[in-house]
Coordinates of C-alpha atoms in Angstrom, one line a residue:
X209 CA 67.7 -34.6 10.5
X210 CA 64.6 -34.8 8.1
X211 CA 62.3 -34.2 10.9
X212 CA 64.3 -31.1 12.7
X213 CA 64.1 -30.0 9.1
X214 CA 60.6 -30.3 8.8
X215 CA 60.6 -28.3 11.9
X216 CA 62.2 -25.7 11.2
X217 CA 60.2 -24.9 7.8
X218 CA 57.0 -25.2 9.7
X219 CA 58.3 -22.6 12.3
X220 CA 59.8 -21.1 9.9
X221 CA 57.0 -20.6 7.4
X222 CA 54.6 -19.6 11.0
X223 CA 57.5 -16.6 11.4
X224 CA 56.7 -15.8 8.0
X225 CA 52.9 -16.0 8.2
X226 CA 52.5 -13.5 11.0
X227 CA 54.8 -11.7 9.3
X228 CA 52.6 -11.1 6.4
X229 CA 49.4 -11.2 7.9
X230 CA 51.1 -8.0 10.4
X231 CA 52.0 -6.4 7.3
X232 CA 48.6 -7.0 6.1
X233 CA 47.1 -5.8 8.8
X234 CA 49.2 -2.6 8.7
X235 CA 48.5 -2.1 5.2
X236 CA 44.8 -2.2 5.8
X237 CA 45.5 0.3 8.9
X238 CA 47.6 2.7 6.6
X239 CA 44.9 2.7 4.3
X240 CA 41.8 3.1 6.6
X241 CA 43.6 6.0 7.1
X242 CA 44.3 7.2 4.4
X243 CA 40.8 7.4 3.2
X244 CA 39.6 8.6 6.9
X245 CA 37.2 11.4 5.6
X246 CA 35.4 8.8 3.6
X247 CA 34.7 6.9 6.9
X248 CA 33.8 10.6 8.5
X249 CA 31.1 11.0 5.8
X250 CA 30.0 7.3 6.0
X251 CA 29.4 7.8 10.0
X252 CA 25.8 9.7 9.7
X253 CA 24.8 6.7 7.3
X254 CA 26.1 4.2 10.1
X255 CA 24.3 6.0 13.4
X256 CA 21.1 6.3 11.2
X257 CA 21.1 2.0 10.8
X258 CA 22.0 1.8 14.0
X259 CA 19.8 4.0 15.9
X260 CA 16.4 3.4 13.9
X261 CA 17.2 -0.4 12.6
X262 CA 19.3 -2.2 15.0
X263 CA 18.8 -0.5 18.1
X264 CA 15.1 -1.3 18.3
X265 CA 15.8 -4.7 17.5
X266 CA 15.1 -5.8 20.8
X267 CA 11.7 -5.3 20.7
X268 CA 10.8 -8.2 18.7
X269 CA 10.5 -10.0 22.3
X270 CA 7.1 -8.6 22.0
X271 CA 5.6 -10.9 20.5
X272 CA 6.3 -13.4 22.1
X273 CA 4.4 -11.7 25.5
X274 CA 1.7 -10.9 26.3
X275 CA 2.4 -7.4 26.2
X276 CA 1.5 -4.7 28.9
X277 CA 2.2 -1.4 28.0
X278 CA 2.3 -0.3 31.6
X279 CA 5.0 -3.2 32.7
X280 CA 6.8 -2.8 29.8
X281 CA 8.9 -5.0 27.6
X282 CA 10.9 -6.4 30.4
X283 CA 7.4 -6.5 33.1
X284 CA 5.3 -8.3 30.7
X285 CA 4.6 -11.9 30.5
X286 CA 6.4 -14.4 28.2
X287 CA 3.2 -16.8 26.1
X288 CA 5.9 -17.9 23.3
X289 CA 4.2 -18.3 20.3
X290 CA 0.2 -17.8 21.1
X291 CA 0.3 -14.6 19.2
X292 CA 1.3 -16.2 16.2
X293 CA -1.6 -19.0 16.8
X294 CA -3.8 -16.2 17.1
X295 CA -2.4 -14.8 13.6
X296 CA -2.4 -17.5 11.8
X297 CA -6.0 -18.2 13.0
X298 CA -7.3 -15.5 12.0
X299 CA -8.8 -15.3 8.4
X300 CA -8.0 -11.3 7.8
X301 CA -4.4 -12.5 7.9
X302 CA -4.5 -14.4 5.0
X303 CA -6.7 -12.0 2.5
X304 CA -3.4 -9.2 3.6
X305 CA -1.1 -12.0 3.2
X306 CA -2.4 -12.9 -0.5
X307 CA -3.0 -8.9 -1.3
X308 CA 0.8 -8.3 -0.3
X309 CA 2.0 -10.9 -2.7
X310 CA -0.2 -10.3 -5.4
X311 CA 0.1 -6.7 -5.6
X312 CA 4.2 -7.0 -5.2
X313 CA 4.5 -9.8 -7.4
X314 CA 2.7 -7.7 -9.9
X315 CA 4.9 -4.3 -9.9
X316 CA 7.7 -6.8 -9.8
X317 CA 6.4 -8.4 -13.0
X318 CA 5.7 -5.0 -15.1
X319 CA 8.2 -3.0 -12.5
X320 CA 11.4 -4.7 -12.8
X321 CA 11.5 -4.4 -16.6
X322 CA 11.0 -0.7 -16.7
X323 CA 14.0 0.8 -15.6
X324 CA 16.2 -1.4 -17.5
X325 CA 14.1 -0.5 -21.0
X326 CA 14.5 3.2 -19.9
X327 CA 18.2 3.1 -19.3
X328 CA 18.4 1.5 -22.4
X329 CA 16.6 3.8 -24.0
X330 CA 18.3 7.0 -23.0
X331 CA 21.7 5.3 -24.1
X332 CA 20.4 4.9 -27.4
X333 CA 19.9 9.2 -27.0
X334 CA 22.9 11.0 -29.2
X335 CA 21.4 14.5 -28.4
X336 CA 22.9 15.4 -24.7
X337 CA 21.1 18.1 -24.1
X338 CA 17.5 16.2 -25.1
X339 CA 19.1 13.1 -23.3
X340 CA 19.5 15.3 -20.0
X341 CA 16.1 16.3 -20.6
X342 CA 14.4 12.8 -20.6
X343 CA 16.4 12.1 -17.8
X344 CA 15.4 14.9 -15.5
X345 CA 11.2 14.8 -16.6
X346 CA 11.6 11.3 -15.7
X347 CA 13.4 11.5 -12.3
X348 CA 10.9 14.1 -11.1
X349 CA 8.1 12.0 -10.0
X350 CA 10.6 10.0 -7.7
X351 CA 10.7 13.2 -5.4
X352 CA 6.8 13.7 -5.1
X353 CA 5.6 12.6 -2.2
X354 CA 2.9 9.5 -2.5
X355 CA 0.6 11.9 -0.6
X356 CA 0.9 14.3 -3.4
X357 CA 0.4 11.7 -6.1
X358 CA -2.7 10.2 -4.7
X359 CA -4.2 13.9 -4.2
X360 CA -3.6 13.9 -8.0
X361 CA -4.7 10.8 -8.8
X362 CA -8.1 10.0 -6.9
X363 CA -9.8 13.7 -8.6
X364 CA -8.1 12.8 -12.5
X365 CA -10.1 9.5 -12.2
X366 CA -13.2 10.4 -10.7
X367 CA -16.1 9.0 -12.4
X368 CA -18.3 12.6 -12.5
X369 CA -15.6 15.0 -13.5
X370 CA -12.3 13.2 -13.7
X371 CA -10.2 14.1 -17.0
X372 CA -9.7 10.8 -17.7
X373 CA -13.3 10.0 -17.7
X374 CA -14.5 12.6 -19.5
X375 CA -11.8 11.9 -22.4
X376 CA -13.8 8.0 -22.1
X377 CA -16.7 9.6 -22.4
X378 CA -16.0 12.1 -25.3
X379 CA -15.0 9.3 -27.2
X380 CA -18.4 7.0 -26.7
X381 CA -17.4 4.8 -23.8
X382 CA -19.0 4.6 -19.9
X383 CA -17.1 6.5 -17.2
X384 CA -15.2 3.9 -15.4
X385 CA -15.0 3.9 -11.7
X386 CA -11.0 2.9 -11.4
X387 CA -10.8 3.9 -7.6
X388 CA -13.9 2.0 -7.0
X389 CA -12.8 -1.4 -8.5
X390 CA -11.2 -4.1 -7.5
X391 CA -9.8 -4.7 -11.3
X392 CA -9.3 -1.4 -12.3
X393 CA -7.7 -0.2 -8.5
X394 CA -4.8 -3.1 -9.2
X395 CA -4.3 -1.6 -12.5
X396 CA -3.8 1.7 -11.0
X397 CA -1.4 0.7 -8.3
X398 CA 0.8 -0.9 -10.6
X399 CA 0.9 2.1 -12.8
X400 CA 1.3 4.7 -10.6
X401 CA 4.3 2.7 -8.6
X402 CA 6.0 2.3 -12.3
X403 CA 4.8 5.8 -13.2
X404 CA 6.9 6.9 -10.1
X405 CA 9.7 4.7 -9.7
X406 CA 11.3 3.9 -13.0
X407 CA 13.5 6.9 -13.7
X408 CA 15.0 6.5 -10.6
X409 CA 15.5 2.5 -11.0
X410 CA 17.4 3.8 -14.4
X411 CA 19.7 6.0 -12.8
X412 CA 21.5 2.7 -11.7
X413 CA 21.5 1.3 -15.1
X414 CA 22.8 4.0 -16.3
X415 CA 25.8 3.6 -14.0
X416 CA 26.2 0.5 -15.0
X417 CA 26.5 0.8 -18.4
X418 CA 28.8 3.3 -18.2
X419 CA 31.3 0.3 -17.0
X420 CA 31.3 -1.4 -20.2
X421 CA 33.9 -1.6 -22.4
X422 CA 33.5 0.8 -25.9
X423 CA 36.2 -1.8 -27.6
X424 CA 33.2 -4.2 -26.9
X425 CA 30.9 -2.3 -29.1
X426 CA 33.6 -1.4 -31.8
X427 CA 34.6 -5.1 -32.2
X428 CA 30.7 -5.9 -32.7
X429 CA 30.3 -3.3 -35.3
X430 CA 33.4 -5.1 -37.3
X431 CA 31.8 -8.1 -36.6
X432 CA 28.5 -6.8 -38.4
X433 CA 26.2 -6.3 -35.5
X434 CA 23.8 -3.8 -35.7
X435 CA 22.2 -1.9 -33.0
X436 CA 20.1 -4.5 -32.0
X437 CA 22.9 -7.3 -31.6
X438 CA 25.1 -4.9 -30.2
X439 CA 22.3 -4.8 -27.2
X440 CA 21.5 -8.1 -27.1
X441 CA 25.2 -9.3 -27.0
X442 CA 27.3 -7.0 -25.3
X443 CA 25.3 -4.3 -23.5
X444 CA 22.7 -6.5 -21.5
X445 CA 25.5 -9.2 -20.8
X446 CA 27.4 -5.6 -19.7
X447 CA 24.8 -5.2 -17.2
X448 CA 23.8 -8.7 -15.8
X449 CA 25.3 -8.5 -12.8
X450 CA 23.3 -5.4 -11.8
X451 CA 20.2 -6.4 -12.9
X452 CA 20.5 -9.7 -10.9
X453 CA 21.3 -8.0 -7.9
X454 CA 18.6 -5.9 -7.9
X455 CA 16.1 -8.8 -9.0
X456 CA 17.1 -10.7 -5.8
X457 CA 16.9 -7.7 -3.5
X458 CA 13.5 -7.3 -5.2
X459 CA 12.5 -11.0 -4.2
X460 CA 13.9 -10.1 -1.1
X461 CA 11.3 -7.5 -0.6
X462 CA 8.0 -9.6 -2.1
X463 CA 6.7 -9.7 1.6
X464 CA 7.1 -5.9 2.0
X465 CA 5.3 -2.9 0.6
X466 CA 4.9 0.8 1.5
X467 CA 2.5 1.8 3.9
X468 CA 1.7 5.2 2.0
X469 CA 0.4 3.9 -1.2
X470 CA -1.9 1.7 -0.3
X471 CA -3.3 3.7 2.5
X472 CA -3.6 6.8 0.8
X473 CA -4.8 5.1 -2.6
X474 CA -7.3 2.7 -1.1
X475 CA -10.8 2.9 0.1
X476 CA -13.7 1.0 1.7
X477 CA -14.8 -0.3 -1.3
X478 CA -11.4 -2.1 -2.5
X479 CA -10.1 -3.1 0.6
X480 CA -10.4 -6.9 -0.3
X481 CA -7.7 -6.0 -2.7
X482 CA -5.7 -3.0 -1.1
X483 CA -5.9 -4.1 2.8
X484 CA -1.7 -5.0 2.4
X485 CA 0.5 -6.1 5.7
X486 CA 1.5 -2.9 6.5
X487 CA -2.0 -1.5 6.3
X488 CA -3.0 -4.3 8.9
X489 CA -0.2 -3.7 11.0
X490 CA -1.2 -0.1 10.9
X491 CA -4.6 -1.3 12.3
X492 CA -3.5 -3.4 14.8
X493 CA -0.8 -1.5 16.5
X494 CA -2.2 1.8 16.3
X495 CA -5.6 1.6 15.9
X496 CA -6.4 -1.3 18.1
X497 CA -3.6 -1.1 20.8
X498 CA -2.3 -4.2 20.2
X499 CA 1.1 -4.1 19.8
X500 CA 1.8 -8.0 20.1
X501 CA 0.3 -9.4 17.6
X502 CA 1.3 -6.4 15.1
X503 CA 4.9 -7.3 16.0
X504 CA 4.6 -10.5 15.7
X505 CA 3.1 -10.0 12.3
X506 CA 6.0 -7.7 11.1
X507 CA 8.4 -10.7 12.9
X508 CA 6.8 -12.7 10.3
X509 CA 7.0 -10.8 7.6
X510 CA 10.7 -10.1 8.1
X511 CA 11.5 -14.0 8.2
X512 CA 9.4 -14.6 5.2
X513 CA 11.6 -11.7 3.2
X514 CA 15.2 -13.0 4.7
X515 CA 13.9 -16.8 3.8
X516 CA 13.1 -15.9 0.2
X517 CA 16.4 -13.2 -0.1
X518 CA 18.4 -16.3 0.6
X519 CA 16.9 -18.5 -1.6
X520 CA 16.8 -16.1 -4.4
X521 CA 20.2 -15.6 -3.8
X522 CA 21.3 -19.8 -4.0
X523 CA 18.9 -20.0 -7.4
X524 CA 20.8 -17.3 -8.9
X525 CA 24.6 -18.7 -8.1
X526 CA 23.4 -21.7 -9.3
X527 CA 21.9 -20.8 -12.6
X528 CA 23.8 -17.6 -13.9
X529 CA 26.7 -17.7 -11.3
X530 CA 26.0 -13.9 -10.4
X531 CA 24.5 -13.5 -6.3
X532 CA 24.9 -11.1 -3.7
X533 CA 27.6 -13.1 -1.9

């Protein structure tokens, strides 16, 4: 009897599961509909992924051939992994490799920080309309095209007549040749990527700590906190989750850097420090034709990034308990 009865629950309780996972399922339906012209809006977001990220996907096969433009990805012949012998033999890969990291590493460094003081910053602004101010002067450069910047740049620190140098000059120093030097180029770089980047960085800061609870702040005023405190304690713990997200997507993207920058910004007289991955990629695919071994470099390169996006992402469940996933 004990056993029919044991039976019975189990069937039973299986009746009941698919019960609830149908009325799940038609929950999830109801609602899908529901918010249908969200999905309709989301759909030009989802063919633009597909079409110019997944779709060509399939062309990573190239480097593993040895690729024949004529026969084509599916006419050439497979050499597995000689182009990436022929990479990693090469010297010139490594001085990109090392210029990639170092310059990324170093607008992550001074970068990172920036958009997280601005934010908190403007938060600290009681005047709207000078707050709405701030925030639009410092959005601005976000929109202007690297092109633009660099065609503002390269004349304002020219040696002979550049503003900068003549102010250097005016006061008793020697001009400085900033586009010329190795030293000086990295300084620029840096700048000009945080010069350009941070008041869009804040805008998702701002967002953020717009989720935190005021009764937070009004329990640390009662509690004697001053302004200070009340950042340290309840606004930056407000905004940890955010900020570690975006420092892992970040890491994520050590291995990666704009093609327009450096191209535009560097010369023949920095290129030990500006030549970057996509630069050489640039090179080899377009310049030289050989479309193997510049896919197989950006293969690389995506590996390298996915490697250290997971790992960033285990170090940071592990030590603050906030990750991606």
């Amino acid at each position: 009897m004990e056993g029919n009865r044991n039976i019975e629950s189990a069937v039973a309780g299986g009746i009941h599961g698919r019960g609830a996972i149908q009325v799940n399922k038609h929950w999830k339906l109801k609602k899908m509909w529901r918010d249908r012209y969200l999905y309709v809006l989301l759909l030009p977001v989802i063919a633009f992924y597909l079409i110019f990220h997944y779709a060509p996907m399939y062309g990573v096969v190239i480097s593993f051939q040895d690729y024949n433009i004529f026969a084509g990805v599916f006419g050439s012949e497979w050499i597995g992994l000689d182009n990436f012998r022929d990479i990693f033999s090469n010297s010139d890969f490594y001085v990109v490799l090392r210029n990639t990291l170092v310059l990324n590493f170093l607008s992550l460094l001074f970068g990172f920080p920036g958009p997280i003081l601005l934010a908190l910053l403007l938060n600290e602004l009681t005047s709207v309309k000078f707050k709405r101010a701030i925030q639009t002067i410092v959005y601005l450069p976000h929109f202007i095209s690297w092109v633009v910047v660099a065609s503002l740049i390269i004349p304002m620190l020219s040696p002979r007549d550049g503003i900068i140098n003549e102010l250097i000059v005016l006061l008793g120093g020697q001009p400085i040749y900033f586009m010329g030097e190795s030293s000086w180029w990295i300084v620029v770089y840096v700048l000009s990527g945080i010069w350009k980047s941070i008041g869009w960085g804040a805008i998702i800061y701002l967002a953020a700590l717009t989720s935190i609870d005021p009764t937070l702040y009004e329990a640390a005023v009662i509690d004697g906190a001053g302004r200070w405190k009340q950042t340290l304690y309840v606004t930056l713990p407000g905004i940890l989750p955010t900020i570690v997200v975006l420092l892992i997507l970040n890491i994520g993207r050590l291995m990666s850097v704009g093609f327009d920058q450096p191209f535009l910004m560097g010369n023949g007289a920095v290129i030990q420090v500006s030549d970057v991955l996509s630069t050489y990629v640039y090179r080899l695919g377009l310049l030289n034709a050989d479309v193997a071994h510049s896919t197989a470099v950006g293969l690389f390169q995506a590996l390298v990034n996915f490697i250290m996006l997971i790992g960033a992402n285990s170090l940071s469940k592990r030590a603050t308990g906030e990750s991606i996933y």
